[in-house]
Short mmCIF file of C-alpha atoms in Angstrom, two decimals:
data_model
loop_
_atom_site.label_atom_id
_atom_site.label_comp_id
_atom_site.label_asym_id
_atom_site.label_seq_id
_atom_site.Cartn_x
_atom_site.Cartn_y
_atom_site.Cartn_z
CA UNK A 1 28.21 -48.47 -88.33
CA UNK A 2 29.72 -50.76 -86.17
CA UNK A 3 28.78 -53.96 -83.93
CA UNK A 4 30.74 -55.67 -80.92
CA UNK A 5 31.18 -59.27 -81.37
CA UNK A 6 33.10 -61.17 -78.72
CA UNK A 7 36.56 -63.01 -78.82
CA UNK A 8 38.24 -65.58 -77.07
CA UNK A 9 41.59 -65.31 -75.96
CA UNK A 10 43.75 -67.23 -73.73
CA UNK A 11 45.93 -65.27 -71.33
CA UNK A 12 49.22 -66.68 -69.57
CA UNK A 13 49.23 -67.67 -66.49
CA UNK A 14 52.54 -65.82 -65.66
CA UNK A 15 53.57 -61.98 -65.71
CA UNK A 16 55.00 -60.60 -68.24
CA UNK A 17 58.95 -59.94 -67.81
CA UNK A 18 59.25 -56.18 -66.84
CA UNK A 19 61.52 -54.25 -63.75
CA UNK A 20 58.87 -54.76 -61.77
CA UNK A 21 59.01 -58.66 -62.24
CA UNK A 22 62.58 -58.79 -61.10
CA UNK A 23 62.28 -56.58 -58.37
CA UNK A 24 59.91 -58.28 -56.50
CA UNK A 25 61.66 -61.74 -57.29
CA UNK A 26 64.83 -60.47 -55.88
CA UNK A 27 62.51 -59.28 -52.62
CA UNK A 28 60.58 -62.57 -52.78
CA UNK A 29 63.87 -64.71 -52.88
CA UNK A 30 65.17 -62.79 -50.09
CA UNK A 31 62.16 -63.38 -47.73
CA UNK A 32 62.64 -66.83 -48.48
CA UNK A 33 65.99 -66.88 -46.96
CA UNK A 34 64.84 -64.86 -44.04
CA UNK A 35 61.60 -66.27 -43.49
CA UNK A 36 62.86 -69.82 -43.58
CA UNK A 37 65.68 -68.48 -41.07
CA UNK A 38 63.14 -67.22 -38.61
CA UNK A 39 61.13 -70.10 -38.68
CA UNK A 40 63.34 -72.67 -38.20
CA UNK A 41 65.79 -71.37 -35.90
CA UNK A 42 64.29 -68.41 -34.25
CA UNK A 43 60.47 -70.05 -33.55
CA UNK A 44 62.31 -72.97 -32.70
CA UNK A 45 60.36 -75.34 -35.40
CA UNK A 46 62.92 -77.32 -36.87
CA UNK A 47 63.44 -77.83 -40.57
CA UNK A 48 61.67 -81.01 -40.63
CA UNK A 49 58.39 -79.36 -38.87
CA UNK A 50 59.35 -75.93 -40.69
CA UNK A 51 59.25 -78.19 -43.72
CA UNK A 52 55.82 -79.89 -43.47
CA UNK A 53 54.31 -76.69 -42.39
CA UNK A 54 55.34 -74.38 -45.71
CA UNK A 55 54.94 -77.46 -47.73
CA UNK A 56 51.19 -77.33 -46.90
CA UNK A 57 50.44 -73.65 -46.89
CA UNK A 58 52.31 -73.65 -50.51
CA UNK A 59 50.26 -76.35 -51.59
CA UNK A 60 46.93 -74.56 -50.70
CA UNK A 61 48.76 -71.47 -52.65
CA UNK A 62 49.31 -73.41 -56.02
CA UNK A 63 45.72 -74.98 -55.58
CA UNK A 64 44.38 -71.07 -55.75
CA UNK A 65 46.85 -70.62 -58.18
CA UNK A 66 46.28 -73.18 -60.64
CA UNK A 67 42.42 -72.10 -60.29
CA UNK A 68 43.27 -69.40 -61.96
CA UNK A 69 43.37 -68.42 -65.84
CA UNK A 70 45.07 -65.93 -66.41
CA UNK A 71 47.70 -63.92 -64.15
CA UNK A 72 46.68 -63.14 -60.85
CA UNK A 73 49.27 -60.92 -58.76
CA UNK A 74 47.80 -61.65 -55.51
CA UNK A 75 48.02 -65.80 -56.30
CA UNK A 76 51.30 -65.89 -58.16
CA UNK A 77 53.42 -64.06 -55.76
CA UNK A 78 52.00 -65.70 -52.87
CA UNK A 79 53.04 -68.85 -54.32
CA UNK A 80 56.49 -67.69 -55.48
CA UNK A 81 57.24 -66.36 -52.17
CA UNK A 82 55.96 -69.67 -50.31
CA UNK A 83 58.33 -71.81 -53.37
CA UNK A 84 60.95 -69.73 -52.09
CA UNK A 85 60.81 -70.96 -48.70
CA UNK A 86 60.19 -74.34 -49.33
CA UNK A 87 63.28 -74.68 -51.44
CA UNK A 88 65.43 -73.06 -49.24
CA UNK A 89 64.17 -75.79 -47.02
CA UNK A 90 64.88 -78.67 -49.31
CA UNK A 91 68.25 -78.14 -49.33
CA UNK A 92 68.73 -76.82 -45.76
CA UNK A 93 67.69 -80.56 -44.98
CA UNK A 94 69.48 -82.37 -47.27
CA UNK A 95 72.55 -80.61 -46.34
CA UNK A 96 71.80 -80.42 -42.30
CA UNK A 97 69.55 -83.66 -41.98
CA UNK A 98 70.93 -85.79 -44.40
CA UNK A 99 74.29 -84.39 -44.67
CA UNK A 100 74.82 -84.42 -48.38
CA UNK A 101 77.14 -81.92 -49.56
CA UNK A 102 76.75 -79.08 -50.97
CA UNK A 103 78.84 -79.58 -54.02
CA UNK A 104 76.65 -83.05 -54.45
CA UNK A 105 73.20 -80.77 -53.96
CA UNK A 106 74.11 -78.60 -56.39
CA UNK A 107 75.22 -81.20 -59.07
CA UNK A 108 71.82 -83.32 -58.50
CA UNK A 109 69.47 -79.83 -58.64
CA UNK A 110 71.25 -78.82 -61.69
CA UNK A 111 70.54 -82.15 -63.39
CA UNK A 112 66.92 -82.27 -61.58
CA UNK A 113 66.32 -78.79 -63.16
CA UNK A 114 67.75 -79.99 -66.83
CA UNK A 115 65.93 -83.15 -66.67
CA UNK A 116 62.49 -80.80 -66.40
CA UNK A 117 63.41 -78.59 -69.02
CA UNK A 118 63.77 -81.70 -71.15
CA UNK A 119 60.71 -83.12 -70.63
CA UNK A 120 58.80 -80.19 -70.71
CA UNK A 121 60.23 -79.14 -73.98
CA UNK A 122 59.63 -83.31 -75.09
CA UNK A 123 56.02 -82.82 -74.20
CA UNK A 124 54.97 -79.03 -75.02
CA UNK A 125 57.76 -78.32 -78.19
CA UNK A 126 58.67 -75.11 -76.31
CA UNK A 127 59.74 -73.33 -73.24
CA UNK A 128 58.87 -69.74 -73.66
CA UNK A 129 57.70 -68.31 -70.58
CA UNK A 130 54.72 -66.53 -72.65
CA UNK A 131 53.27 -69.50 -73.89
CA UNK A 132 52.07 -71.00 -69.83
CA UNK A 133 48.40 -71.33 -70.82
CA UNK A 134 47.35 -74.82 -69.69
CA UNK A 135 47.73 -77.09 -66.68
CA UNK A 136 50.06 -79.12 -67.67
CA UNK A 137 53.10 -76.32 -69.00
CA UNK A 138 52.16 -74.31 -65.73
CA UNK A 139 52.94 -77.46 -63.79
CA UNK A 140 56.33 -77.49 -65.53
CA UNK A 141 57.08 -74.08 -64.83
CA UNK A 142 56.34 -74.24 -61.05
CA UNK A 143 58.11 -77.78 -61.05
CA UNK A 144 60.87 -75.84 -62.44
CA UNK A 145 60.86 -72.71 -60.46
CA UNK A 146 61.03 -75.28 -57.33
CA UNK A 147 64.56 -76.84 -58.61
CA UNK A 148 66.06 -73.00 -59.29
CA UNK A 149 65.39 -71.85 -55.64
CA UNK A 150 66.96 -75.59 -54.17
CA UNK A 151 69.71 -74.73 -56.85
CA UNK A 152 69.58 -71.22 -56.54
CA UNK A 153 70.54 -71.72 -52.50
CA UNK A 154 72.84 -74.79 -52.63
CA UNK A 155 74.77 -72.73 -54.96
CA UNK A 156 74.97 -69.45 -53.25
CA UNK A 157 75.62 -71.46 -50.00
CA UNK A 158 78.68 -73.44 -51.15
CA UNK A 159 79.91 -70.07 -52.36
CA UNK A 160 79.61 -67.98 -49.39
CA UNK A 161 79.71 -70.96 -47.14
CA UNK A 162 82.45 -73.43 -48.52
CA UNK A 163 84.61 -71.14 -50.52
CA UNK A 164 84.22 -69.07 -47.63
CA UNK A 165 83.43 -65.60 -49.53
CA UNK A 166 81.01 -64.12 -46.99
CA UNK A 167 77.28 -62.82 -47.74
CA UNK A 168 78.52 -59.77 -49.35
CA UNK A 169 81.17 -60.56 -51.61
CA UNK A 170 78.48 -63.33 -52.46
CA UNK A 171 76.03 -61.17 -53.53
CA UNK A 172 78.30 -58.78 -55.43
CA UNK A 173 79.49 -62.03 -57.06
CA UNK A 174 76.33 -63.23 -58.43
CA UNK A 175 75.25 -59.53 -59.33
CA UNK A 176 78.15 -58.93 -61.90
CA UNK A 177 77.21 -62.11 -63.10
CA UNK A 178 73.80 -61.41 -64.13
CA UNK A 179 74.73 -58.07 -64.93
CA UNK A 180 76.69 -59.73 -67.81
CA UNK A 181 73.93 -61.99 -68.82
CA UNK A 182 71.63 -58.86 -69.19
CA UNK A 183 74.72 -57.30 -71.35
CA UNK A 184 74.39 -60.97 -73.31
CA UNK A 185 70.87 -60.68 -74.21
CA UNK A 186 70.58 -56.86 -74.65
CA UNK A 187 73.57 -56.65 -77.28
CA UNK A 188 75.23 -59.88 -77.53
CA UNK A 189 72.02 -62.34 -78.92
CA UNK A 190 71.88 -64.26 -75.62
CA UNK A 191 68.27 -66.09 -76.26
CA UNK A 192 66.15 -64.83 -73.69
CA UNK A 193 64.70 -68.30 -72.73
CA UNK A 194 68.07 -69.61 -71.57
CA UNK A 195 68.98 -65.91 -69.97
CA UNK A 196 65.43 -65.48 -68.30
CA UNK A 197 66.04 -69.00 -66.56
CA UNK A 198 69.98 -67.92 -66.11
CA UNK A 199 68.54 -65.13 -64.15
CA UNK A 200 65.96 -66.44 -62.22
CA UNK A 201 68.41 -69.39 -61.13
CA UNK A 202 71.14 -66.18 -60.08
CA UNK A 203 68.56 -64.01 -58.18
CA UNK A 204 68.05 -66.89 -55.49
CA UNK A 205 71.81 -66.53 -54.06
CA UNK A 206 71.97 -62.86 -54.97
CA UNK A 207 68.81 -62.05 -53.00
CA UNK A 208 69.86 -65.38 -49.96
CA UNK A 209 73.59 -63.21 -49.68
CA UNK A 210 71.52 -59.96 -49.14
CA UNK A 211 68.95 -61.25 -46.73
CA UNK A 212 71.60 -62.92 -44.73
CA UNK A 213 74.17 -59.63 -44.97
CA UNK A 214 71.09 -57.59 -43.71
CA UNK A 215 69.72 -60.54 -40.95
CA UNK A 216 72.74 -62.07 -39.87
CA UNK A 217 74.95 -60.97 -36.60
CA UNK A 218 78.07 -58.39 -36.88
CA UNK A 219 79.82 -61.45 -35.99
CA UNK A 220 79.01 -63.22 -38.75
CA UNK A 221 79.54 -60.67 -41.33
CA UNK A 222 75.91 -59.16 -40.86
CA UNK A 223 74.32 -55.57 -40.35
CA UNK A 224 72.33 -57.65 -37.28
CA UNK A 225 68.91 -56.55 -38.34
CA UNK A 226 67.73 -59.76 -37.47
CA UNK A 227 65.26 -62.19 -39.58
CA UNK A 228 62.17 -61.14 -38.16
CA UNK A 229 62.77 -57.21 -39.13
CA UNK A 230 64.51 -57.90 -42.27
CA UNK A 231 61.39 -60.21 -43.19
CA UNK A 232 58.77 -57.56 -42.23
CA UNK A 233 60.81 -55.30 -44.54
CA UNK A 234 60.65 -56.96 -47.66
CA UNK A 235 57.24 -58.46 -47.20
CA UNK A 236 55.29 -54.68 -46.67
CA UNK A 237 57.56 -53.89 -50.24
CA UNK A 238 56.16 -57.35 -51.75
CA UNK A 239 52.73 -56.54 -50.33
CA UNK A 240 53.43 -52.96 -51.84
CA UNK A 241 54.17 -53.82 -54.99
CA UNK A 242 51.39 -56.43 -55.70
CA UNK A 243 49.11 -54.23 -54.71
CA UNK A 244 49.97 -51.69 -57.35
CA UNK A 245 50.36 -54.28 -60.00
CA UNK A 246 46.52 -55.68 -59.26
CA UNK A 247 45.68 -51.96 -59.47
CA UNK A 248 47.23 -51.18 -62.86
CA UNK A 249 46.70 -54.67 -64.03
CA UNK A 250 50.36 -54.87 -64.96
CA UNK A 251 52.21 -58.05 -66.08
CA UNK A 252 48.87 -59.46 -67.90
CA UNK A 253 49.60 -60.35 -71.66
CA UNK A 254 47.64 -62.96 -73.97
CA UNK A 255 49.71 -66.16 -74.21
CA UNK A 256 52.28 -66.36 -77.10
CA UNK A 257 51.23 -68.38 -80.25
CA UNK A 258 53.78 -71.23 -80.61
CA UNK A 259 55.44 -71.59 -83.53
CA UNK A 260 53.57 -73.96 -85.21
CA UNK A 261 50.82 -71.25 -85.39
CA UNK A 262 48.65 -72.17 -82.92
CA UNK A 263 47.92 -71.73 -79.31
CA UNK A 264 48.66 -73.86 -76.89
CA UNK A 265 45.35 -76.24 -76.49
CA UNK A 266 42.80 -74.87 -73.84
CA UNK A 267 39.68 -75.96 -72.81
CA UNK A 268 36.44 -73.76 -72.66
CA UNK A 269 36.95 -73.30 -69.37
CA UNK A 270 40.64 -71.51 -70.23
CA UNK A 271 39.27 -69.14 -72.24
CA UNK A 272 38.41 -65.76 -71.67
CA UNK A 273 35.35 -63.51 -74.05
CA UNK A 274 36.66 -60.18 -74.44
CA UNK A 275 34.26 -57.34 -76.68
CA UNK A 276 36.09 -56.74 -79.81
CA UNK A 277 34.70 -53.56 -82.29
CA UNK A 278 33.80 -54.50 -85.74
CA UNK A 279 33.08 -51.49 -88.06
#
């Protein structure tokens, strides 16, 4: 005999790690680049207009996203892929508005990013990426994910840019070094919450050298696709991709208990009933 009583579980927020995840990063990072390219220069709209603009729209995006309790393809990409832009754009205007350099950018995202990781691990007691079940960790991981695409570009820019390696010698750069960070954490004991952020820092200038090899003119060191094609590109593979994952429901998992024991704290509201069988 048995009798279906119901449970409640809190989901995270964010996907779960899989290929999938950093596949559509990489694509998402490399929009940015793109996207921010074609908008600025291209349109015609400036960085500071560009700016406001994609500031807005990705406010409206982490609005839908925040509304949300669990993962949500549709509403976390959208928002990755707008976070992307925007900064890209923070440190396009630092360096072209405000003419700090790029060395200096770099230094001050790095601490900006260390600074959050600090206080979010002073406030919360962890930073695991599978515990983001309430308001306030999600708002460090987004504050977070802001400083590693500003970082993620002023770094790959004062490579390819200052040390004057080119888009793809860049890229193939940044690509053995994450390669050796997976080879860290797959057989060397790298802990996965300092390689997961490692990565996600590296992806930004890996996928910026890409988008700009495939975008960029022949003089330049480009395959002259141009921003608006290689934009369309990867946004019909992002668009793609998400689909499937809403689909298959892929990259949902219940949030990790900490290791006190115990969930993160969430409200009633946080909470999702699911039927569980009791015999």
């Amino acid at each position: 005999m048995s009798a279906l009583t119901a449970k409640a579980v809190v989901y995270n927020r964010v996907p779960r790690v899989t290929a999938d995840f950093w596949l559509i990063k990489l694509m998402a990072v490399t929009m940015g680049e793109t996207a921010a390219d074609y908008l600025n220069v291209q349109i015609g709209l400036g960085l500071t207009a560009t700016s406001l603009i994609m500031s807005a729209i990705l406010a409206v995006a982490l609005v839908w996203q925040f509304a949300q309790k669990k993962y949500v393809p549709a509403a976390y990409w959208l928002s990755v892929v707008l976070i992307s832009i925007v900064g890209t754009l923070i440190t396009d205007n630092l360096v072209d508005n405000f003419h700090v350099p790029l060395m200096d950018t770099t230094i001050a995202f790095s601490i900006a990013l260390a600074l959050t990781f600090m206080l979010w691990f002073l406030t919360e007691r962890t930073l695991s990426i599978h515990s983001i079940s309430t308001g306030r960790r999600e708002a460090f991981y987004w504050l977070a994910i802001l400083f590693t695409f500003a970082l993620g570009t002023a770094a790959g820019d004062l490579v390819a840019e200052k040390f004057a390696l080119g888009y793809l010698a860049t890229g193939v750069l940044f690509g053995m070094i994450i390669i050796s960070l997976a080879i860290g954490y797959f057989f060397l004991g790298l802990d996965p919450i300092l390689g997961f952020w490692l990565v996600y820092i590296l992806t930004r200038p890996l996928g910026a050298s890409f988008g700009d090899l495939m975008s960029q003119p022949a003089q330049y060191g480009g395959l002259a696709l141009g921003t608006i094609i290689t934009s369309a590109l990867f946004l019909a593979a992002i668009v793609t991709i998400v689909a499937f994952m809403s689909v298959r429901h892929e990259g949902e998992e219940p949030a990790e208990i900490d290791e006190d024991g115990k969930l993160a704290k969430a409200s009633r509201g946080e909470r999702f009933m699911v039927a569980e069988e009791e015999r």
